[in-house]
Amino acid sequence: MAEAGGAAPHGCPGTSSAQAGRAAACQGCPSRGLCAAGGPAASDPAIEEIKEKMKIVKHKILVLSGKGGVGKSTFSAHLAHGLAKDETKQVALLDIDICGPSIPKIMGIEGEQVHQSGSGWSPVYVEENLCVMSVGFLLSGPDDAVIWRGPKKNGMIKQFLRDVDWGEIDYLIVDTPPGTSDEHLSIVQYLSSSQIDGAVIITTPQEVSLQDVRKEINFCHKVKLPIIGVVENMSGFVCPKCKIESQIFPPTTGGAEKMCQNLNISLLGKVPLDPQIGKSCDQGQSFFSEIPESPATSSYRNIIQRIQEYCGLHHSQEKRSNQGME
Amino acid sequence: MEAVGERGNLAGVGHILLVLSGKGGVGKSTISTELALALRHVGKKVGILDVDLCGPSIPQMLKVQGKGVHQCDSGWVPVFVDQDKSISLMSIGFLLEKPDDAVVWRGPKKNALIKQFISDVTWGDLDFLIVDTPPGTSDEHISTVESLRPYKPLGAVLVTTPQAVSVGDVRRELTFCKKTGLQVIGIVENMSGFVCPHCLECTNLFSKGGGEELARHAGVPFLGCVPLDPQLTQSLEEGRDFIQEFPKSSAFPALAHIAQQILDRTSPQGS
């Protein structure tokens, strides 16, 4: 980020510095107030509590995208469904899109309520080994808007991590809103001492989406969040009548494939547009069971397998380095 | 071009409208851009203020990415899209050193910049100022609506795609408008139906009719459906003027109709 307007004064500490707006050079700079406004958050005792809680959560995966409406929630939900196929695994899905929670609808549990127990909020169970938490369960109706500024959203995310009775979990999947702001900084910060496996980044093929996604990738680098890989969603549509493929969101700059090459990140796969996917999501059903034969579904299966492999590898590496330390 | 008086830099602005949606990726920036182009087409002067700070798309859509913002005595000079200066734009995209730089800001910093965007940009005389927003009902939205309140915005255009998952978020946005006293000009349903260019079969990729149903349910005007049109996506990718170049495409009449309804709404007051 450059200076917020006009020329930066000599010795500008940079807008992302802890000294932003406070250094001697900032005196008299027109952007001083702006730079000083977003100071770094002081370390929060909750981070330690969350670390304790997360000790029994084996893998933590964030689903991110700079762009909205590219399929983060659809992907998160079906990653959860896919991982929960293995009945020996416990899977939890946490929706931190506070202003636009879609997960309850996609998982078919809209209107459910969370219960308070001695050990905290109980998440909502979709299956025996698959549970969900979302701000959607705390609202009184579908018209209820969550008109909150950052600090309140951050407080909610903290509560979701610290006060939900997650229990022993193999995979915690976190679905995020678009952007690189409060929710993203908070989740990374709160999980900072509990090792996130990495982030899956979702995009659509067109440049307008990729340009936001590149920002998200820079965000990951900035906060030192490992990137598991990129999923290109809505990539091509096969007309059900004539079977000819059209590019609805044309990859004018080479799509995710080119971007991944340029940035040296792995492309986990491409998922074609299938109207059945949207329909399944609207009805709250898993398309693994609704349309098991669709090319989109098999592409999803491959991607999930690659994520499982990544997590397995990540886990054994971590174990090794821990043993090395001891 | 006098920038004095109570309204400051917004003194010469006729009507202010916001483009909102609870959901991301439904086409807010597309609709903002195309509305601006359509209004220009009928001879209006239009400004666009892009308050999506983490994911600014409009500079790319108008092919002015990489341009710089200059400072003058009364504030920031917006970027003009054309020779005639009929469309001007302000976006955080112009303030980034590198286009891929991430703006990793929490609320207070975003709010401060939005306030500056609203008070310090020297728009000059405009018929319309279109404010494009990020998805949600949070910092950017509260700050934008609060800062614009003294200037009495005309209202908000809400954009949704037809599927229930999107309509659900837009219902929340309607509540936001109600709570903040922002008038709803109407709802646009975007990406409704895709006509295969090979066999002309229409497929409803993201279902159909959700936007219209929501408008009826909420008792607000329905402004129209904009079909999924690869020509539209392509022209936005390349920063071309869709309204000028593709008058025969399927999305054109829909966009023109939406612009007309907004014009009709302003005509009694005389714009």
mmCIF file with all atom_site columns, N, CA and C in Angstrom, chain A residues 2 4 6 15 34 68-69 101 143-146 148-150 153-154 180-182 186 189 206-208 211 214-215 218 241 244 248 252 282, chain B residues 24-25 56 71 76 95-96 99-100 102-103 105-107 109-113 137-139 142-143 163-165 171-172 175 198 201 205 237:
data_model
loop_
_atom_site.group_PDB
_atom_site.id
_atom_site.type_symbol
_atom_site.label_atom_id
_atom_site.label_alt_id
_atom_site.label_comp_id
_atom_site.label_asym_id
_atom_site.label_entity_id
_atom_site.label_seq_id
_atom_site.pdbx_PDB_ins_code
_atom_site.Cartn_x
_atom_site.Cartn_y
_atom_site.Cartn_z
_atom_site.occupancy
_atom_site.B_iso_or_equiv
_atom_site.pdbx_formal_charge
_atom_site.auth_seq_id
_atom_site.auth_comp_id
_atom_site.auth_asym_id
_atom_site.auth_atom_id
_atom_site.pdbx_PDB_model_num
ATOM 1   N N  . ALA A 1 2   ? 0.618   2.130   -0.860  1.00 0.00 ? 2   ALA A N  1
ATOM 2   C CA . ALA A 1 2   ? 1.380   3.371   -0.925  1.00 0.00 ? 2   ALA A CA 1
ATOM 3   C C  . ALA A 1 2   ? 0.852   4.339   0.118   1.00 0.00 ? 2   ALA A C  1
ATOM 4   N N  . ALA A 1 4   ? -1.345  7.334   1.465   1.00 0.00 ? 4   ALA A N  1
ATOM 5   C CA . ALA A 1 4   ? -2.764  7.477   1.139   1.00 0.00 ? 4   ALA A CA 1
ATOM 6   C C  . ALA A 1 4   ? -3.074  8.692   0.272   1.00 0.00 ? 4   ALA A C  1
ATOM 7   N N  . GLY A 1 6   ? -0.936  12.052  -2.198  1.00 0.00 ? 6   GLY A N  1
ATOM 8   C CA . GLY A 1 6   ? 0.160   12.997  -2.209  1.00 0.00 ? 6   GLY A CA 1
ATOM 9   C C  . GLY A 1 6   ? 1.466   12.265  -1.977  1.00 0.00 ? 6   GLY A C  1
ATOM 10  N N  . THR A 1 15  ? 2.755   2.420   5.588   1.00 0.00 ? 15  THR A N  1
ATOM 11  C CA . THR A 1 15  ? 1.441   2.357   6.232   1.00 0.00 ? 15  THR A CA 1
ATOM 12  C C  . THR A 1 15  ? 1.234   1.082   7.033   1.00 0.00 ? 15  THR A C  1
ATOM 13  N N  . LEU A 1 34  ? -5.008  8.999   9.062   1.00 0.00 ? 34  LEU A N  1
ATOM 14  C CA . LEU A 1 34  ? -5.415  7.758   8.402   1.00 0.00 ? 34  LEU A CA 1
ATOM 15  C C  . LEU A 1 34  ? -4.506  6.613   8.818   1.00 0.00 ? 34  LEU A C  1
ATOM 16  N N  . GLY A 1 68  ? -15.700 -11.999 -3.929  1.00 0.00 ? 68  GLY A N  1
ATOM 17  C CA . GLY A 1 68  ? -16.927 -12.602 -3.422  1.00 0.00 ? 68  GLY A CA 1
ATOM 18  C C  . GLY A 1 68  ? -17.614 -13.431 -4.487  1.00 0.00 ? 68  GLY A C  1
ATOM 19  N N  . GLY A 1 69  ? -18.485 -14.330 -4.050  1.00 0.00 ? 69  GLY A N  1
ATOM 20  C CA . GLY A 1 69  ? -19.322 -15.075 -4.979  1.00 0.00 ? 69  GLY A CA 1
ATOM 21  C C  . GLY A 1 69  ? -18.589 -16.011 -5.914  1.00 0.00 ? 69  GLY A C  1
ATOM 22  N N  . PRO A 1 101 ? -23.689 -14.978 6.184   1.00 0.00 ? 101 PRO A N  1
ATOM 23  C CA . PRO A 1 101 ? -23.465 -16.409 6.432   1.00 0.00 ? 101 PRO A CA 1
ATOM 24  C C  . PRO A 1 101 ? -24.308 -17.282 5.510   1.00 0.00 ? 101 PRO A C  1
ATOM 25  N N  . ASP A 1 143 ? -34.329 -12.255 7.759   1.00 0.00 ? 143 ASP A N  1
ATOM 26  C CA . ASP A 1 143 ? -34.162 -10.849 7.393   1.00 0.00 ? 143 ASP A CA 1
ATOM 27  C C  . ASP A 1 143 ? -33.212 -10.123 8.333   1.00 0.00 ? 143 ASP A C  1
ATOM 28  N N  . ASP A 1 144 ? -32.804 -10.821 9.367   1.00 0.00 ? 144 ASP A N  1
ATOM 29  C CA . ASP A 1 144 ? -31.959 -10.205 10.378  1.00 0.00 ? 144 ASP A CA 1
ATOM 30  C C  . ASP A 1 144 ? -30.601 -9.839  9.788   1.00 0.00 ? 144 ASP A C  1
ATOM 31  N N  . ALA A 1 145 ? -30.252 -8.549  9.845   1.00 0.00 ? 145 ALA A N  1
ATOM 32  C CA . ALA A 1 145 ? -28.952 -8.140  9.325   1.00 0.00 ? 145 ALA A CA 1
ATOM 33  C C  . ALA A 1 145 ? -27.981 -7.970  10.478  1.00 0.00 ? 145 ALA A C  1
ATOM 34  N N  . VAL A 1 146 ? -26.750 -8.372  10.255  1.00 0.00 ? 146 VAL A N  1
ATOM 35  C CA . VAL A 1 146 ? -25.720 -8.159  11.255  1.00 0.00 ? 146 VAL A CA 1
ATOM 36  C C  . VAL A 1 146 ? -24.950 -6.909  10.834  1.00 0.00 ? 146 VAL A C  1
ATOM 37  N N  . TRP A 1 148 ? -22.541 -4.774  11.905  1.00 0.00 ? 148 TRP A N  1
ATOM 38  C CA . TRP A 1 148 ? -21.485 -4.646  12.888  1.00 0.00 ? 148 TRP A CA 1
ATOM 39  C C  . TRP A 1 148 ? -20.226 -4.105  12.259  1.00 0.00 ? 148 TRP A C  1
ATOM 40  N N  . ARG A 1 149 ? -19.540 -3.275  13.019  1.00 0.00 ? 149 ARG A N  1
ATOM 41  C CA . ARG A 1 149 ? -18.206 -2.859  12.605  1.00 0.00 ? 149 ARG A CA 1
ATOM 42  C C  . ARG A 1 149 ? -17.203 -3.919  13.061  1.00 0.00 ? 149 ARG A C  1
ATOM 43  N N  . GLY A 1 150 ? -15.942 -3.695  12.671  1.00 0.00 ? 150 GLY A N  1
ATOM 44  C CA . GLY A 1 150 ? -14.891 -4.677  12.908  1.00 0.00 ? 150 GLY A CA 1
ATOM 45  C C  . GLY A 1 150 ? -14.789 -5.276  14.315  1.00 0.00 ? 150 GLY A C  1
ATOM 46  N N  . LYS A 1 153 ? -17.260 -7.929  15.135  1.00 0.00 ? 153 LYS A N  1
ATOM 47  C CA . LYS A 1 153 ? -17.067 -9.144  14.344  1.00 0.00 ? 153 LYS A CA 1
ATOM 48  C C  . LYS A 1 153 ? -15.899 -9.950  14.917  1.00 0.00 ? 153 LYS A C  1
ATOM 49  N N  . ASN A 1 154 ? -14.839 -9.231  15.280  1.00 0.00 ? 154 ASN A N  1
ATOM 50  C CA . ASN A 1 154 ? -13.678 -9.917  15.836  1.00 0.00 ? 154 ASN A CA 1
ATOM 51  C C  . ASN A 1 154 ? -14.019 -10.637 17.134  1.00 0.00 ? 154 ASN A C  1
ATOM 52  N N  . THR A 1 180 ? -9.603  -8.831  2.706   1.00 0.00 ? 180 THR A N  1
ATOM 53  C CA . THR A 1 180 ? -8.379  -8.998  3.479   1.00 0.00 ? 180 THR A CA 1
ATOM 54  C C  . THR A 1 180 ? -8.452  -8.047  4.668   1.00 0.00 ? 180 THR A C  1
ATOM 55  N N  . SER A 1 181 ? -9.511  -8.225  5.468   1.00 0.00 ? 181 SER A N  1
ATOM 56  C CA . SER A 1 181 ? -9.715  -7.234  6.508   1.00 0.00 ? 181 SER A CA 1
ATOM 57  C C  . SER A 1 181 ? -9.903  -7.864  7.884   1.00 0.00 ? 181 SER A C  1
ATOM 58  N N  . ASP A 1 182 ? -10.787 -7.292  8.675   1.00 0.00 ? 182 ASP A N  1
ATOM 59  C CA . ASP A 1 182 ? -10.925 -7.713  10.062  1.00 0.00 ? 182 ASP A CA 1
ATOM 60  C C  . ASP A 1 182 ? -11.030 -9.225  10.272  1.00 0.00 ? 182 ASP A C  1
ATOM 61  N N  . SER A 1 186 ? -8.204  -11.433 12.058  1.00 0.00 ? 186 SER A N  1
ATOM 62  C CA . SER A 1 186 ? -8.545  -11.995 13.364  1.00 0.00 ? 186 SER A CA 1
ATOM 63  C C  . SER A 1 186 ? -8.367  -13.498 13.384  1.00 0.00 ? 186 SER A C  1
ATOM 64  N N  . GLN A 1 189 ? -4.779  -14.304 13.461  1.00 0.00 ? 189 GLN A N  1
ATOM 65  C CA . GLN A 1 189 ? -4.192  -13.903 14.733  1.00 0.00 ? 189 GLN A CA 1
ATOM 66  C C  . GLN A 1 189 ? -4.598  -14.857 15.860  1.00 0.00 ? 189 GLN A C  1
ATOM 67  N N  . GLN A 1 206 ? -11.863 -15.336 -14.638 1.00 0.00 ? 206 GLN A N  1
ATOM 68  C CA . GLN A 1 206 ? -11.643 -14.042 -15.293 1.00 0.00 ? 206 GLN A CA 1
ATOM 69  C C  . GLN A 1 206 ? -10.712 -13.132 -14.493 1.00 0.00 ? 206 GLN A C  1
ATOM 70  N N  . GLU A 1 207 ? -10.079 -12.204 -15.195 1.00 0.00 ? 207 GLU A N  1
ATOM 71  C CA . GLU A 1 207 ? -9.069  -11.333 -14.594 1.00 0.00 ? 207 GLU A CA 1
ATOM 72  C C  . GLU A 1 207 ? -9.630  -10.501 -13.438 1.00 0.00 ? 207 GLU A C  1
ATOM 73  N N  . VAL A 1 208 ? -10.872 -10.045 -13.586 1.00 0.00 ? 208 VAL A N  1
ATOM 74  C CA . VAL A 1 208 ? -11.464 -9.224  -12.523 1.00 0.00 ? 208 VAL A CA 1
ATOM 75  C C  . VAL A 1 208 ? -11.445 -9.977  -11.186 1.00 0.00 ? 208 VAL A C  1
ATOM 76  N N  . GLN A 1 211 ? -7.447  -10.637 -10.069 1.00 0.00 ? 211 GLN A N  1
ATOM 77  C CA . GLN A 1 211 ? -6.717  -9.506  -9.500  1.00 0.00 ? 211 GLN A CA 1
ATOM 78  C C  . GLN A 1 211 ? -6.987  -9.369  -7.997  1.00 0.00 ? 211 GLN A C  1
ATOM 79  N N  . ARG A 1 214 ? -5.017  -12.356 -6.311  1.00 0.00 ? 214 ARG A N  1
ATOM 80  C CA . ARG A 1 214 ? -3.580  -12.099 -6.123  1.00 0.00 ? 214 ARG A CA 1
ATOM 81  C C  . ARG A 1 214 ? -3.333  -11.284 -4.856  1.00 0.00 ? 214 ARG A C  1
ATOM 82  N N  . LYS A 1 215 ? -4.260  -10.384 -4.571  1.00 0.00 ? 215 LYS A N  1
ATOM 83  C CA . LYS A 1 215 ? -4.151  -9.623  -3.323  1.00 0.00 ? 215 LYS A CA 1
ATOM 84  C C  . LYS A 1 215 ? -4.253  -10.560 -2.127  1.00 0.00 ? 215 LYS A C  1
ATOM 85  N N  . ASN A 1 218 ? -1.068  -12.311 -1.625  1.00 0.00 ? 218 ASN A N  1
ATOM 86  C CA . ASN A 1 218 ? -0.123  -11.429 -0.946  1.00 0.00 ? 218 ASN A CA 1
ATOM 87  C C  . ASN A 1 218 ? -0.418  -11.315 0.542   1.00 0.00 ? 218 ASN A C  1
ATOM 88  N N  . LYS A 1 241 ? -27.709 -29.101 -23.867 1.00 0.00 ? 241 LYS A N  1
ATOM 89  C CA . LYS A 1 241 ? -28.390 -29.501 -25.090 1.00 0.00 ? 241 LYS A CA 1
ATOM 90  C C  . LYS A 1 241 ? -27.400 -29.887 -26.189 1.00 0.00 ? 241 LYS A C  1
ATOM 91  N N  . ILE A 1 244 ? -21.646 -28.379 -26.219 1.00 0.00 ? 244 ILE A N  1
ATOM 92  C CA . ILE A 1 244 ? -20.473 -27.565 -26.543 1.00 0.00 ? 244 ILE A CA 1
ATOM 93  C C  . ILE A 1 244 ? -20.133 -26.704 -25.327 1.00 0.00 ? 244 ILE A C  1
ATOM 94  N N  . ILE A 1 248 ? -18.059 -18.892 -19.696 1.00 0.00 ? 248 ILE A N  1
ATOM 95  C CA . ILE A 1 248 ? -18.971 -17.843 -19.227 1.00 0.00 ? 248 ILE A CA 1
ATOM 96  C C  . ILE A 1 248 ? -18.191 -16.714 -18.581 1.00 0.00 ? 248 ILE A C  1
ATOM 97  N N  . THR A 1 252 ? -9.360  -14.441 -19.737 1.00 0.00 ? 252 THR A N  1
ATOM 98  C CA . THR A 1 252 ? -8.666  -13.590 -20.708 1.00 0.00 ? 252 THR A CA 1
ATOM 99  C C  . THR A 1 252 ? -7.173  -13.459 -20.417 1.00 0.00 ? 252 THR A C  1
ATOM 100 N N  . ASP A 1 282 ? -28.836 -24.517 -2.866  1.00 0.00 ? 282 ASP A N  1
ATOM 101 C CA . ASP A 1 282 ? -30.073 -23.849 -2.478  1.00 0.00 ? 282 ASP A CA 1
ATOM 102 C C  . ASP A 1 282 ? -30.961 -24.777 -1.655  1.00 0.00 ? 282 ASP A C  1
ATOM 103 N N  . GLY B 2 24  ? -21.227 -11.254 -2.323  1.00 0.00 ? 24  GLY B N  1
ATOM 104 C CA . GLY B 2 24  ? -20.129 -10.872 -3.199  1.00 0.00 ? 24  GLY B CA 1
ATOM 105 C C  . GLY B 2 24  ? -20.251 -11.534 -4.552  1.00 0.00 ? 24  GLY B C  1
ATOM 106 N N  . GLY B 2 25  ? -19.589 -10.936 -5.549  1.00 0.00 ? 25  GLY B N  1
ATOM 107 C CA . GLY B 2 25  ? -19.507 -11.547 -6.869  1.00 0.00 ? 25  GLY B CA 1
ATOM 108 C C  . GLY B 2 25  ? -20.825 -11.658 -7.603  1.00 0.00 ? 25  GLY B C  1
ATOM 109 N N  . PRO B 2 56  ? -10.863 -3.641  -5.163  1.00 0.00 ? 56  PRO B N  1
ATOM 110 C CA . PRO B 2 56  ? -11.378 -2.666  -6.123  1.00 0.00 ? 56  PRO B CA 1
ATOM 111 C C  . PRO B 2 56  ? -11.338 -3.220  -7.550  1.00 0.00 ? 56  PRO B C  1
ATOM 112 N N  . GLN B 2 71  ? -3.281  15.627  -6.522  1.00 0.00 ? 71  GLN B N  1
ATOM 113 C CA . GLN B 2 71  ? -3.815  16.433  -5.442  1.00 0.00 ? 71  GLN B CA 1
ATOM 114 C C  . GLN B 2 71  ? -3.881  17.888  -5.916  1.00 0.00 ? 71  GLN B C  1
ATOM 115 N N  . TRP B 2 76  ? -8.506  15.685  -3.826  1.00 0.00 ? 76  TRP B N  1
ATOM 116 C CA . TRP B 2 76  ? -8.018  14.735  -4.816  1.00 0.00 ? 76  TRP B CA 1
ATOM 117 C C  . TRP B 2 76  ? -8.759  14.910  -6.135  1.00 0.00 ? 76  TRP B C  1
ATOM 118 N N  . LEU B 2 95  ? -4.306  4.230   -5.599  1.00 0.00 ? 95  LEU B N  1
ATOM 119 C CA . LEU B 2 95  ? -3.372  4.623   -4.541  1.00 0.00 ? 95  LEU B CA 1
ATOM 120 C C  . LEU B 2 95  ? -2.373  3.522   -4.221  1.00 0.00 ? 95  LEU B C  1
ATOM 121 N N  . LEU B 2 96  ? -2.537  2.377   -4.887  1.00 0.00 ? 96  LEU B N  1
ATOM 122 C CA . LEU B 2 96  ? -1.645  1.263   -4.592  1.00 0.00 ? 96  LEU B CA 1
ATOM 123 C C  . LEU B 2 96  ? -0.360  1.385   -5.406  1.00 0.00 ? 96  LEU B C  1
ATOM 124 N N  . PRO B 2 99  ? -0.305  -3.211  -8.378  1.00 0.00 ? 99  PRO B N  1
ATOM 125 C CA . PRO B 2 99  ? -1.716  -3.599  -8.473  1.00 0.00 ? 99  PRO B CA 1
ATOM 126 C C  . PRO B 2 99  ? -2.076  -4.799  -7.593  1.00 0.00 ? 99  PRO B C  1
ATOM 127 N N  . ASP B 2 100 ? -1.108  -5.643  -7.260  1.00 0.00 ? 100 ASP B N  1
ATOM 128 C CA . ASP B 2 100 ? -1.439  -6.821  -6.469  1.00 0.00 ? 100 ASP B CA 1
ATOM 129 C C  . ASP B 2 100 ? -1.258  -6.601  -4.967  1.00 0.00 ? 100 ASP B C  1
ATOM 130 N N  . ALA B 2 102 ? -1.960  -6.058  -1.307  1.00 0.00 ? 102 ALA B N  1
ATOM 131 C CA . ALA B 2 102 ? -3.164  -6.304  -0.524  1.00 0.00 ? 102 ALA B CA 1
ATOM 132 C C  . ALA B 2 102 ? -3.362  -5.148  0.451   1.00 0.00 ? 102 ALA B C  1
ATOM 133 N N  . VAL B 2 103 ? -4.605  -4.716  0.579   1.00 0.00 ? 103 VAL B N  1
ATOM 134 C CA . VAL B 2 103 ? -4.917  -3.688  1.562   1.00 0.00 ? 103 VAL B CA 1
ATOM 135 C C  . VAL B 2 103 ? -5.397  -4.407  2.813   1.00 0.00 ? 103 VAL B C  1
ATOM 136 N N  . TRP B 2 105 ? -6.327  -3.980  6.022   1.00 0.00 ? 105 TRP B N  1
ATOM 137 C CA . TRP B 2 105 ? -6.736  -2.951  6.976   1.00 0.00 ? 105 TRP B CA 1
ATOM 138 C C  . TRP B 2 105 ? -7.925  -3.422  7.771   1.00 0.00 ? 105 TRP B C  1
ATOM 139 N N  . ARG B 2 106 ? -7.911  -3.049  9.039   1.00 0.00 ? 106 ARG B N  1
ATOM 140 C CA . ARG B 2 106 ? -9.102  -3.256  9.848   1.00 0.00 ? 106 ARG B CA 1
ATOM 141 C C  . ARG B 2 106 ? -10.032 -2.061  9.670   1.00 0.00 ? 106 ARG B C  1
ATOM 142 N N  . GLY B 2 107 ? -11.210 -2.179  10.303  1.00 0.00 ? 107 GLY B N  1
ATOM 143 C CA . GLY B 2 107 ? -12.259 -1.179  10.128  1.00 0.00 ? 107 GLY B CA 1
ATOM 144 C C  . GLY B 2 107 ? -11.867 0.287   10.237  1.00 0.00 ? 107 GLY B C  1
ATOM 145 N N  . LYS B 2 109 ? -9.316  2.101   9.868   1.00 0.00 ? 109 LYS B N  1
ATOM 146 C CA . LYS B 2 109 ? -8.526  2.665   8.782   1.00 0.00 ? 109 LYS B CA 1
ATOM 147 C C  . LYS B 2 109 ? -9.365  2.765   7.507   1.00 0.00 ? 109 LYS B C  1
ATOM 148 N N  . LYS B 2 110 ? -10.200 1.738   7.288   1.00 0.00 ? 110 LYS B N  1
ATOM 149 C CA . LYS B 2 110 ? -11.075 1.779   6.123   1.00 0.00 ? 110 LYS B CA 1
ATOM 150 C C  . LYS B 2 110 ? -12.049 2.950   6.257   1.00 0.00 ? 110 LYS B C  1
ATOM 151 N N  . ASN B 2 111 ? -12.579 3.124   7.474   1.00 0.00 ? 111 ASN B N  1
ATOM 152 C CA . ASN B 2 111 ? -13.546 4.207   7.685   1.00 0.00 ? 111 ASN B CA 1
ATOM 153 C C  . ASN B 2 111 ? -12.930 5.573   7.430   1.00 0.00 ? 111 ASN B C  1
ATOM 154 N N  . ALA B 2 112 ? -11.673 5.720   7.872   1.00 0.00 ? 112 ALA B N  1
ATOM 155 C CA . ALA B 2 112 ? -11.014 7.014   7.689   1.00 0.00 ? 112 ALA B CA 1
ATOM 156 C C  . ALA B 2 112 ? -10.844 7.319   6.209   1.00 0.00 ? 112 ALA B C  1
ATOM 157 N N  . LEU B 2 113 ? -10.481 6.300   5.438   1.00 0.00 ? 113 LEU B N  1
ATOM 158 C CA . LEU B 2 113 ? -10.280 6.554   4.009   1.00 0.00 ? 113 LEU B CA 1
ATOM 159 C C  . LEU B 2 113 ? -11.610 6.856   3.315   1.00 0.00 ? 113 LEU B C  1
ATOM 160 N N  . THR B 2 137 ? -22.549 -5.818  5.318   1.00 0.00 ? 137 THR B N  1
ATOM 161 C CA . THR B 2 137 ? -23.266 -4.756  6.034   1.00 0.00 ? 137 THR B CA 1
ATOM 162 C C  . THR B 2 137 ? -22.382 -4.328  7.188   1.00 0.00 ? 137 THR B C  1
ATOM 163 N N  . SER B 2 138 ? -21.158 -3.936  6.878   1.00 0.00 ? 138 SER B N  1
ATOM 164 C CA . SER B 2 138 ? -20.228 -3.673  7.963   1.00 0.00 ? 138 SER B CA 1
ATOM 165 C C  . SER B 2 138 ? -19.576 -2.292  7.845   1.00 0.00 ? 138 SER B C  1
ATOM 166 N N  . ASP B 2 139 ? -18.332 -2.197  8.240   1.00 0.00 ? 139 ASP B N  1
ATOM 167 C CA . ASP B 2 139 ? -17.676 -0.893  8.320   1.00 0.00 ? 139 ASP B CA 1
ATOM 168 C C  . ASP B 2 139 ? -17.866 0.004   7.093   1.00 0.00 ? 139 ASP B C  1
ATOM 169 N N  . ILE B 2 142 ? -21.582 1.158   6.762   1.00 0.00 ? 142 ILE B N  1
ATOM 170 C CA . ILE B 2 142 ? -22.051 2.080   7.805   1.00 0.00 ? 142 ILE B CA 1
ATOM 171 C C  . ILE B 2 142 ? -21.387 3.447   7.586   1.00 0.00 ? 142 ILE B C  1
ATOM 172 N N  . SER B 2 143 ? -20.084 3.431   7.335   1.00 0.00 ? 143 SER B N  1
ATOM 173 C CA . SER B 2 143 ? -19.373 4.700   7.157   1.00 0.00 ? 143 SER B CA 1
ATOM 174 C C  . SER B 2 143 ? -19.849 5.451   5.928   1.00 0.00 ? 143 SER B C  1
ATOM 175 N N  . GLN B 2 163 ? -30.107 -17.233 -7.273  1.00 0.00 ? 163 GLN B N  1
ATOM 176 C CA . GLN B 2 163 ? -30.207 -18.396 -6.377  1.00 0.00 ? 163 GLN B CA 1
ATOM 177 C C  . GLN B 2 163 ? -30.465 -17.993 -4.929  1.00 0.00 ? 163 GLN B C  1
ATOM 178 N N  . ALA B 2 164 ? -31.059 -18.924 -4.196  1.00 0.00 ? 164 ALA B N  1
ATOM 179 C CA . ALA B 2 164 ? -31.507 -18.644 -2.825  1.00 0.00 ? 164 ALA B CA 1
ATOM 180 C C  . ALA B 2 164 ? -30.361 -18.216 -1.920  1.00 0.00 ? 164 ALA B C  1
ATOM 181 N N  . VAL B 2 165 ? -29.187 -18.804 -2.135  1.00 0.00 ? 165 VAL B N  1
ATOM 182 C CA . VAL B 2 165 ? -28.049 -18.472 -1.278  1.00 0.00 ? 165 VAL B CA 1
ATOM 183 C C  . VAL B 2 165 ? -27.706 -16.980 -1.388  1.00 0.00 ? 165 VAL B C  1
ATOM 184 N N  . ARG B 2 171 ? -31.583 -10.101 1.319   1.00 0.00 ? 171 ARG B N  1
ATOM 185 C CA . ARG B 2 171 ? -32.650 -9.798  2.291   1.00 0.00 ? 171 ARG B CA 1
ATOM 186 C C  . ARG B 2 171 ? -32.075 -9.052  3.482   1.00 0.00 ? 171 ARG B C  1
ATOM 187 N N  . ARG B 2 172 ? -30.902 -9.492  3.914   1.00 0.00 ? 172 ARG B N  1
ATOM 188 C CA . ARG B 2 172 ? -30.258 -8.816  5.045   1.00 0.00 ? 172 ARG B CA 1
ATOM 189 C C  . ARG B 2 172 ? -29.860 -7.397  4.666   1.00 0.00 ? 172 ARG B C  1
ATOM 190 N N  . THR B 2 175 ? -32.713 -5.108  5.023   1.00 0.00 ? 175 THR B N  1
ATOM 191 C CA . THR B 2 175 ? -32.882 -4.711  6.419   1.00 0.00 ? 175 THR B CA 1
ATOM 192 C C  . THR B 2 175 ? -31.911 -3.604  6.779   1.00 0.00 ? 175 THR B C  1
ATOM 193 N N  . HIS B 2 198 ? -24.159 -21.414 -29.191 1.00 0.00 ? 198 HIS B N  1
ATOM 194 C CA . HIS B 2 198 ? -24.153 -22.386 -30.278 1.00 0.00 ? 198 HIS B CA 1
ATOM 195 C C  . HIS B 2 198 ? -25.552 -22.869 -30.631 1.00 0.00 ? 198 HIS B C  1
ATOM 196 N N  . GLU B 2 201 ? -29.976 -22.461 -26.621 1.00 0.00 ? 201 GLU B N  1
ATOM 197 C CA . GLU B 2 201 ? -30.686 -23.014 -25.469 1.00 0.00 ? 201 GLU B CA 1
ATOM 198 C C  . GLU B 2 201 ? -30.382 -22.139 -24.244 1.00 0.00 ? 201 GLU B C  1
ATOM 199 N N  . LEU B 2 205 ? -28.258 -20.948 -15.022 1.00 0.00 ? 205 LEU B N  1
ATOM 200 C CA . LEU B 2 205 ? -27.103 -21.464 -14.282 1.00 0.00 ? 205 LEU B CA 1
ATOM 201 C C  . LEU B 2 205 ? -27.255 -21.288 -12.789 1.00 0.00 ? 205 LEU B C  1
ATOM 202 N N  . GLU B 2 237 ? -13.615 -7.239  -18.891 1.00 0.00 ? 237 GLU B N  1
ATOM 203 C CA . GLU B 2 237 ? -12.240 -7.686  -18.705 1.00 0.00 ? 237 GLU B CA 1
ATOM 204 C C  . GLU B 2 237 ? -11.293 -6.776  -19.463 1.00 0.00 ? 237 GLU B C  1
#
